[in-house]
Amino acid sequence: MNKIWLSSPHMGGTEMSYMQEAYDSNWIAPLGPNVTAFEEALEKYVKEEAVVACLASGTSALHLALIMAGVTSGDTVLCQSFTFSASANPIRYQGANPIFIDSEITTWNMCPIALEEAIKDQIVQGKKPKAIIVVHLYGMPAKITEICAIANEYDIILIEDAAEALGSTYEGKKCGTFGNFGILSFNGNKIITTSGGGALVCKNEESKKRAIYLATQARDVAAHFQHSEIGYNYRMSNVLAGIGRGQMEVLDKHIGLRRANQEFYKKIFLEVPGITVFEEPNTAYFSNHWLSTITIDKAKTGFSREDLRLSLWEDIIESRPLWKPMHLQPIFKNCAYYGEQIAEKLFENGLCLPSGSNLTEEDRMRIENSIRKLF
Ligand SMILES: *Cc1c(COP(=O)(O)O)cnc(C)c1O
């Protein structure tokens, strides 16, 4: 039996020809026509006036956003606790201190009330936070209007981690274009992939120029190599950008397929008391449903999320607990946290189900039969 993956790469068909172009023209470098064309395609896709810089990863994009937000040693940065560690690690790269904010129950993302409480409390303690990192987890847009209003009111830079949310929108506007910076990821299991890669969505050309300068070793204008700042090697490979160009051609189709997966799970669990398929709170929200997720109320089902996970695994079907909140991670155990344990409860009871845009009808039948074994 083949393994059914949680989320595996799904090529559209034209990727190879763009990579071949890179090879034939000898643009085997961290810049070139594929990088430029991929950036243009992303700009057109997220927002006409957005400016996008393609980078080596989503993590490097987040790191550059923090540097450009002026975050340095000893600063504090407010970060959503319910996320993947890559949202928080770059705060430590800068020697700054993360403060973790709980989620709210309708979007599973940053709770605006806990966020404001943290800002007020930190200001009273004489430490105004330098930046806010909000995440659109599993593709679900956060309560972005409220978060933007708070960032504006207290004049704090807002960074949107849209690594999982390419194509998701709130009131018709794409995730990643609300804050001062947005970051995207094209890692192997994301909605589109370049094997590894990411992008920084900037507000203007000047900002993109600075990002690229930092991403290419911060080289001064001179014939020789001269540097006045610490630089990084964070630009995207022109070969990999070729995959990205091809993936852009099937992005909306693949979002449709991911959303169909979520409908498939809604149908299965419709009559199962105690299992809730995660969905948009109302029609203002449009999720790409990168991963379909459920929460299980063990008192009603008689089985836990681990029971279901292990049962699926007996049939070689991969599923995964929801992200373990950052404030519960050993590495961040000494960091401050504001909230009411919403994220903790989600972690305890939640499961991500196979969600690839390349699931076949046969895969779905296997998944459905496997799930039905439990009830
Ligand atoms: C994948 C991911 C990242 C990191 O992106 P990479 O391209 O893997 O570095 C950051 N944040 C979230 C929420 C992610 O899921």
Short mmCIF file of C-alpha atoms and ligand atoms in Angstrom, two decimals:
data_model
loop_
_atom_site.label_atom_id
_atom_site.label_comp_id
_atom_site.label_asym_id
_atom_site.label_seq_id
_atom_site.Cartn_x
_atom_site.Cartn_y
_atom_site.Cartn_z
CA MET A 1 0.00 0.00 0.00
CA ASN A 2 1.26 3.48 -0.88
CA LYS A 3 1.60 6.04 1.85
CA ILE A 4 -1.00 8.82 1.71
CA TRP A 5 0.85 11.99 2.65
CA LEU A 6 -0.44 14.91 4.67
CA SER A 7 0.50 17.33 1.89
CA SER A 8 2.89 16.48 -0.91
CA PRO A 9 4.24 18.45 -3.89
CA HIS A 10 1.91 18.63 -6.89
CA MET A 11 3.49 19.71 -10.16
CA GLY A 12 1.36 21.32 -12.83
CA GLY A 13 3.37 20.22 -15.86
CA THR A 14 5.20 23.30 -17.16
CA GLU A 15 7.74 23.54 -14.31
CA MET A 16 10.36 21.47 -16.15
CA SER A 17 10.35 23.70 -19.24
CA TYR A 18 11.14 26.80 -17.13
CA MET A 19 13.92 24.90 -15.36
CA GLN A 20 15.20 23.75 -18.76
CA GLU A 21 15.28 27.41 -19.87
CA ALA A 22 17.47 28.24 -16.89
CA TYR A 23 19.79 25.39 -17.81
CA ASP A 24 19.92 26.18 -21.54
CA SER A 25 20.64 29.88 -20.94
CA ASN A 26 23.17 29.06 -18.18
CA TRP A 27 21.26 31.12 -15.58
CA ILE A 28 22.26 28.71 -12.81
CA ALA A 29 22.47 31.45 -10.18
CA PRO A 30 20.56 33.07 -7.33
CA LEU A 31 19.10 35.60 -9.77
CA GLY A 32 17.93 35.58 -13.38
CA PRO A 33 14.87 35.67 -15.66
CA ASN A 34 12.91 32.98 -13.76
CA VAL A 35 13.32 34.85 -10.46
CA THR A 36 12.13 38.09 -12.07
CA ALA A 37 9.19 36.40 -13.81
CA PHE A 38 8.18 34.51 -10.66
CA GLU A 39 8.21 37.79 -8.71
CA GLU A 40 6.05 39.46 -11.35
CA ALA A 41 3.57 36.57 -11.30
CA LEU A 42 3.34 36.77 -7.51
CA GLU A 43 2.86 40.54 -7.59
CA LYS A 44 0.08 40.24 -10.13
CA TYR A 45 -1.51 37.50 -8.04
CA VAL A 46 -1.46 39.07 -4.57
CA LYS A 47 -2.02 42.70 -5.49
CA GLU A 48 -1.19 44.89 -8.49
CA GLU A 49 0.80 47.43 -6.44
CA ALA A 50 2.53 44.90 -4.17
CA VAL A 51 6.28 44.45 -4.55
CA VAL A 52 7.66 40.96 -4.05
CA ALA A 53 11.24 39.75 -3.43
CA CYS A 54 11.85 36.02 -3.88
CA LEU A 55 14.12 34.52 -1.24
CA ALA A 56 15.65 31.24 -0.14
CA SER A 57 12.84 30.45 2.34
CA GLY A 58 9.91 31.82 4.28
CA THR A 59 12.14 31.85 7.36
CA SER A 60 14.70 34.11 5.65
CA ALA A 61 11.87 36.41 4.53
CA LEU A 62 10.71 36.72 8.12
CA HIS A 63 14.27 37.37 9.29
CA LEU A 64 14.70 40.20 6.76
CA ALA A 65 11.31 41.69 7.72
CA LEU A 66 12.44 41.84 11.36
CA ILE A 67 15.76 43.45 10.40
CA MET A 68 13.92 46.02 8.28
CA ALA A 69 11.49 46.64 11.16
CA GLY A 70 14.56 47.68 13.16
CA VAL A 71 14.38 44.78 15.59
CA THR A 72 17.70 44.37 17.40
CA SER A 73 19.17 42.83 20.52
CA GLY A 74 17.01 43.20 23.64
CA ASP A 75 13.86 44.30 21.77
CA THR A 76 10.54 42.56 22.24
CA VAL A 77 8.39 41.18 19.42
CA LEU A 78 4.80 39.99 19.85
CA CYS A 79 4.21 36.70 18.06
CA GLN A 80 1.25 34.37 17.68
CA SER A 81 1.89 31.34 19.90
CA PHE A 82 -0.14 28.88 17.84
CA THR A 83 2.19 28.43 14.86
CA PHE A 84 5.20 26.61 13.43
CA SER A 85 8.54 27.45 15.11
CA ALA A 86 9.78 29.25 11.97
CA SER A 87 7.45 32.17 12.85
CA ALA A 88 9.32 32.75 16.10
CA ASN A 89 12.94 31.62 15.53
CA PRO A 90 14.02 34.71 13.54
CA ILE A 91 13.14 36.88 16.57
CA ARG A 92 15.93 35.06 18.40
CA TYR A 93 18.29 35.38 15.39
CA GLN A 94 18.10 39.13 16.10
CA GLY A 95 18.78 38.59 19.82
CA ALA A 96 15.27 39.91 20.54
CA ASN A 97 12.70 38.40 22.90
CA PRO A 98 9.44 36.91 21.71
CA ILE A 99 6.27 37.44 23.73
CA PHE A 100 3.60 34.96 22.78
CA ILE A 101 -0.05 35.80 22.16
CA ASP A 102 -2.87 33.27 22.35
CA SER A 103 -5.37 32.55 19.58
CA GLU A 104 -9.11 33.17 19.51
CA ILE A 105 -11.52 30.38 18.72
CA THR A 106 -13.12 31.54 15.44
CA THR A 107 -9.99 31.80 13.24
CA TRP A 108 -7.48 29.96 15.52
CA ASN A 109 -5.22 32.97 14.96
CA MET A 110 -3.95 35.85 17.11
CA CYS A 111 -6.52 37.11 19.61
CA PRO A 112 -6.82 40.91 19.25
CA ILE A 113 -7.86 41.25 22.91
CA ALA A 114 -4.80 39.38 24.22
CA LEU A 115 -2.64 41.36 21.77
CA GLU A 116 -3.80 44.72 23.07
CA GLU A 117 -3.47 43.57 26.67
CA ALA A 118 0.14 42.56 25.99
CA ILE A 119 0.98 45.89 24.31
CA LYS A 120 -0.50 47.94 27.17
CA ASP A 121 1.23 45.80 29.78
CA GLN A 122 4.61 46.00 28.02
CA ILE A 123 4.32 49.78 27.63
CA VAL A 124 3.61 50.12 31.36
CA GLN A 125 6.77 48.08 31.97
CA GLY A 126 8.67 50.58 29.81
CA LYS A 127 9.20 48.21 26.85
CA LYS A 128 7.13 49.07 23.82
CA PRO A 129 7.18 46.08 21.43
CA LYS A 130 9.00 46.65 18.12
CA ALA A 131 6.89 44.39 15.89
CA ILE A 132 3.88 42.07 15.73
CA ILE A 133 3.95 38.74 13.87
CA VAL A 134 0.45 37.53 13.03
CA VAL A 135 -0.03 34.17 11.28
CA HIS A 136 -2.79 32.98 8.91
CA LEU A 137 -2.55 29.40 10.10
CA TYR A 138 -3.65 26.50 7.89
CA GLY A 139 -4.68 29.13 5.35
CA MET A 140 -7.33 30.75 7.58
CA PRO A 141 -7.15 34.55 7.55
CA ALA A 142 -6.63 36.05 11.00
CA LYS A 143 -8.91 38.80 12.42
CA ILE A 144 -6.78 41.11 10.34
CA THR A 145 -8.93 44.27 10.50
CA GLU A 146 -8.74 44.30 14.30
CA ILE A 147 -5.03 43.44 14.34
CA CYS A 148 -4.20 46.18 11.78
CA ALA A 149 -6.19 48.73 13.85
CA ILE A 150 -4.21 47.84 16.99
CA ALA A 151 -0.86 47.97 15.13
CA ASN A 152 -1.83 51.42 13.77
CA GLU A 153 -3.08 52.75 17.08
CA TYR A 154 0.15 51.85 18.90
CA ASP A 155 2.33 52.51 15.85
CA ILE A 156 3.95 49.06 15.78
CA ILE A 157 5.22 47.35 12.60
CA LEU A 158 2.96 44.48 11.50
CA ILE A 159 4.44 41.39 9.82
CA GLU A 160 2.01 38.85 8.34
CA ASP A 161 3.21 35.27 8.22
CA ALA A 162 1.21 34.08 5.21
CA ALA A 163 3.45 31.03 4.65
CA GLU A 164 0.39 28.77 4.70
CA ALA A 165 -2.08 31.24 3.23
CA LEU A 166 -1.13 32.07 -0.36
CA GLY A 167 -4.43 32.77 -2.12
CA SER A 168 -6.49 33.19 1.06
CA THR A 169 -8.42 36.45 1.32
CA TYR A 170 -10.24 38.60 3.85
CA GLU A 171 -12.99 40.77 2.33
CA GLY A 172 -11.50 40.00 -1.08
CA LYS A 173 -7.99 41.16 -0.16
CA LYS A 174 -5.12 38.66 -0.26
CA CYS A 175 -3.38 37.58 2.92
CA GLY A 176 0.16 38.94 3.07
CA THR A 177 -0.84 42.39 1.78
CA PHE A 178 -2.35 43.89 4.95
CA GLY A 179 0.73 44.46 7.10
CA ASN A 180 3.96 46.42 6.59
CA PHE A 181 5.47 43.14 5.40
CA GLY A 182 4.05 39.77 4.36
CA ILE A 183 5.96 36.54 4.04
CA LEU A 184 5.25 33.52 1.83
CA SER A 185 6.77 30.03 1.78
CA PHE A 186 7.27 27.58 -1.07
CA ASN A 187 8.58 24.69 1.00
CA GLY A 188 7.86 21.13 -0.07
CA ASN A 189 4.48 20.71 1.60
CA LYS A 190 3.05 24.20 1.07
CA ILE A 191 0.23 25.04 -1.34
CA ILE A 192 2.78 25.64 -4.09
CA THR A 193 6.40 24.60 -3.84
CA THR A 194 9.81 25.37 -5.31
CA SER A 195 11.25 22.52 -3.16
CA GLY A 196 12.53 25.26 -0.85
CA GLY A 197 11.87 28.96 -1.19
CA GLY A 198 10.00 31.96 0.10
CA ALA A 199 9.13 35.56 -0.60
CA LEU A 200 8.83 38.89 1.12
CA VAL A 201 5.85 41.05 0.18
CA CYS A 202 6.85 44.72 0.52
CA LYS A 203 4.89 47.97 0.42
CA ASN A 204 7.16 49.73 -2.10
CA GLU A 205 10.19 49.39 -4.42
CA GLU A 206 12.52 51.02 -1.91
CA SER A 207 11.68 48.39 0.65
CA LYS A 208 12.25 45.57 -1.86
CA LYS A 209 15.60 47.07 -2.88
CA ARG A 210 16.73 47.04 0.73
CA ALA A 211 15.55 43.44 1.16
CA ILE A 212 17.52 42.32 -1.90
CA TYR A 213 20.60 44.29 -0.79
CA LEU A 214 20.52 42.49 2.58
CA ALA A 215 19.77 39.15 0.87
CA THR A 216 22.83 39.45 -1.40
CA GLN A 217 25.54 40.07 1.21
CA ALA A 218 24.86 43.83 1.69
CA ARG A 219 27.31 44.93 -0.96
CA ASP A 220 28.05 48.66 -1.30
CA VAL A 221 28.20 50.30 -4.73
CA ALA A 222 31.82 49.75 -5.78
CA ALA A 223 33.78 47.67 -8.31
CA HIS A 224 35.51 45.82 -5.49
CA PHE A 225 33.64 44.10 -2.65
CA GLN A 226 32.91 46.58 0.10
CA HIS A 227 30.44 46.22 2.99
CA SER A 228 29.07 48.69 5.54
CA GLU A 229 26.47 46.33 6.99
CA ILE A 230 26.14 42.63 7.82
CA GLY A 231 24.63 40.82 4.87
CA TYR A 232 22.96 37.48 4.18
CA ASN A 233 22.86 34.94 1.37
CA TYR A 234 19.07 34.68 1.12
CA ARG A 235 18.19 35.10 -2.59
CA MET A 236 16.24 32.47 -4.54
CA SER A 237 17.88 30.19 -7.10
CA ASN A 238 16.90 30.87 -10.72
CA VAL A 239 16.50 27.10 -11.27
CA LEU A 240 14.01 26.78 -8.43
CA ALA A 241 12.17 29.95 -9.47
CA GLY A 242 11.42 28.02 -12.69
CA ILE A 243 9.38 25.56 -10.62
CA GLY A 244 7.62 28.52 -9.02
CA ARG A 245 6.64 29.97 -12.41
CA GLY A 246 5.02 26.68 -13.40
CA GLN A 247 3.29 26.35 -10.02
CA MET A 248 1.69 29.81 -10.38
CA GLU A 249 -0.18 28.54 -13.44
CA VAL A 250 -2.01 25.93 -11.34
CA LEU A 251 -2.26 27.79 -8.00
CA ASP A 252 -5.96 28.66 -8.19
CA LYS A 253 -6.84 25.20 -9.46
CA HIS A 254 -4.95 23.63 -6.56
CA ILE A 255 -6.70 25.93 -4.07
CA GLY A 256 -10.00 24.64 -5.48
CA LEU A 257 -8.84 21.06 -4.93
CA ARG A 258 -7.73 21.77 -1.34
CA ARG A 259 -11.07 23.38 -0.63
CA ALA A 260 -12.81 20.33 -2.10
CA ASN A 261 -10.85 18.18 0.40
CA GLN A 262 -12.29 20.22 3.24
CA GLU A 263 -15.82 19.69 1.82
CA PHE A 264 -15.08 15.97 1.62
CA TYR A 265 -14.21 15.88 5.32
CA LYS A 266 -17.25 18.01 6.22
CA LYS A 267 -19.43 15.38 4.55
CA ILE A 268 -17.78 12.48 6.38
CA PHE A 269 -18.07 14.09 9.80
CA LEU A 270 -21.50 15.66 9.28
CA GLU A 271 -23.32 13.14 11.46
CA VAL A 272 -20.49 12.48 13.91
CA PRO A 273 -21.19 14.23 17.20
CA GLY A 274 -18.00 15.54 18.81
CA ILE A 275 -16.00 16.14 15.62
CA THR A 276 -15.86 19.62 14.12
CA VAL A 277 -14.25 20.38 10.77
CA PHE A 278 -12.55 23.78 10.92
CA GLU A 279 -14.19 26.31 8.60
CA GLU A 280 -14.45 30.02 7.90
CA PRO A 281 -16.41 31.99 10.55
CA ASN A 282 -18.33 33.87 7.83
CA THR A 283 -18.21 34.77 4.13
CA ALA A 284 -15.73 37.63 4.64
CA TYR A 285 -13.12 34.92 5.13
CA PHE A 286 -11.82 32.78 2.27
CA SER A 287 -9.32 30.10 3.29
CA ASN A 288 -7.17 28.20 0.80
CA HIS A 289 -7.66 25.26 3.23
CA TRP A 290 -4.00 24.39 2.88
CA LEU A 291 -4.65 21.71 5.48
CA SER A 292 -8.05 20.37 6.47
CA THR A 293 -8.22 20.19 10.24
CA ILE A 294 -10.65 18.85 12.83
CA THR A 295 -11.10 19.07 16.57
CA ILE A 296 -12.30 16.08 18.57
CA ASP A 297 -14.36 16.22 21.74
CA LYS A 298 -13.37 12.91 23.34
CA ALA A 299 -16.28 12.99 25.79
CA LYS A 300 -18.65 12.73 22.83
CA THR A 301 -16.67 10.54 20.41
CA GLY A 302 -15.13 8.12 22.87
CA PHE A 303 -11.80 8.37 21.07
CA SER A 304 -9.04 10.97 21.11
CA ARG A 305 -7.12 12.65 18.30
CA GLU A 306 -4.23 10.28 19.02
CA ASP A 307 -6.59 7.28 18.65
CA LEU A 308 -7.64 8.59 15.25
CA ARG A 309 -4.08 9.46 14.20
CA LEU A 310 -2.75 5.99 15.10
CA SER A 311 -5.73 4.30 13.50
CA LEU A 312 -5.09 6.16 10.22
CA TRP A 313 -1.42 5.27 10.44
CA GLU A 314 -2.31 1.55 10.57
CA ASP A 315 -3.55 2.09 7.01
CA ILE A 316 -0.39 4.08 6.10
CA ILE A 317 -2.28 7.36 6.08
CA GLU A 318 -0.39 10.34 7.45
CA SER A 319 -2.13 12.83 9.74
CA ARG A 320 -0.61 15.20 12.28
CA PRO A 321 -1.50 16.93 15.55
CA LEU A 322 -2.08 20.68 15.25
CA TRP A 323 0.97 22.89 15.88
CA LYS A 324 2.25 22.78 19.45
CA PRO A 325 2.03 26.37 20.76
CA MET A 326 5.35 28.19 21.06
CA HIS A 327 4.88 29.12 24.73
CA LEU A 328 4.80 25.37 25.50
CA GLN A 329 8.03 24.65 23.59
CA PRO A 330 11.08 23.87 25.74
CA ILE A 331 13.16 26.44 23.81
CA PHE A 332 10.69 29.28 24.60
CA LYS A 333 9.65 28.21 28.12
CA ASN A 334 10.93 31.42 29.72
CA CYS A 335 9.07 33.75 27.36
CA ALA A 336 6.03 35.77 28.44
CA TYR A 337 2.60 34.66 27.24
CA TYR A 338 -0.77 36.44 27.16
CA GLY A 339 -4.00 34.54 26.75
CA GLU A 340 -6.40 31.94 28.00
CA GLN A 341 -5.03 28.58 26.82
CA ILE A 342 -7.13 28.46 23.63
CA ALA A 343 -4.14 27.32 21.58
CA GLU A 344 -3.31 24.67 24.19
CA LYS A 345 -6.78 23.15 23.89
CA LEU A 346 -6.58 23.17 20.09
CA PHE A 347 -3.23 21.38 20.26
CA GLU A 348 -4.66 18.78 22.63
CA ASN A 349 -7.74 17.96 20.55
CA GLY A 350 -6.89 18.87 16.97
CA LEU A 351 -5.70 16.87 13.99
CA CYS A 352 -4.58 17.76 10.43
CA LEU A 353 -5.89 15.31 7.82
CA PRO A 354 -4.43 14.43 4.40
CA SER A 355 -4.93 17.57 2.31
CA GLY A 356 -2.84 17.38 -0.84
CA SER A 357 -4.31 18.82 -4.04
CA ASN A 358 -3.11 15.55 -5.62
CA LEU A 359 -5.28 13.16 -3.56
CA THR A 360 -6.97 10.67 -5.89
CA GLU A 361 -10.51 9.31 -5.65
CA GLU A 362 -8.95 6.03 -4.52
CA ASP A 363 -6.97 7.86 -1.78
CA ARG A 364 -10.16 9.47 -0.55
CA MET A 365 -11.94 6.12 -0.41
CA ARG A 366 -9.09 4.67 1.63
CA ILE A 367 -9.17 7.69 3.98
CA GLU A 368 -12.95 7.51 4.41
CA ASN A 369 -12.93 3.77 5.10
CA SER A 370 -10.09 4.16 7.58
CA ILE A 371 -11.89 6.94 9.45
CA ARG A 372 -15.18 5.02 9.51
CA LYS A 373 -13.49 2.09 11.26
CA LEU A 374 -13.58 4.15 14.47
CA PHE A 375 -17.33 4.74 14.57
C1 LIG B 1 6.45 26.87 6.46
C2 LIG B 1 6.23 27.97 7.42
C3 LIG B 1 7.22 28.95 7.64
C4 LIG B 1 8.61 28.86 7.11
O1 LIG B 1 8.77 28.79 5.76
P1 LIG B 1 10.07 28.05 5.15
O2 LIG B 1 9.96 28.38 3.71
O3 LIG B 1 9.92 26.59 5.44
O4 LIG B 1 11.27 28.65 5.79
C5 LIG B 1 6.91 30.00 8.47
N1 LIG B 1 5.73 30.09 9.09
C6 LIG B 1 4.77 29.17 8.93
C7 LIG B 1 3.47 29.36 9.63
C8 LIG B 1 5.00 28.06 8.11
O5 LIG B 1 4.05 27.12 7.98
#
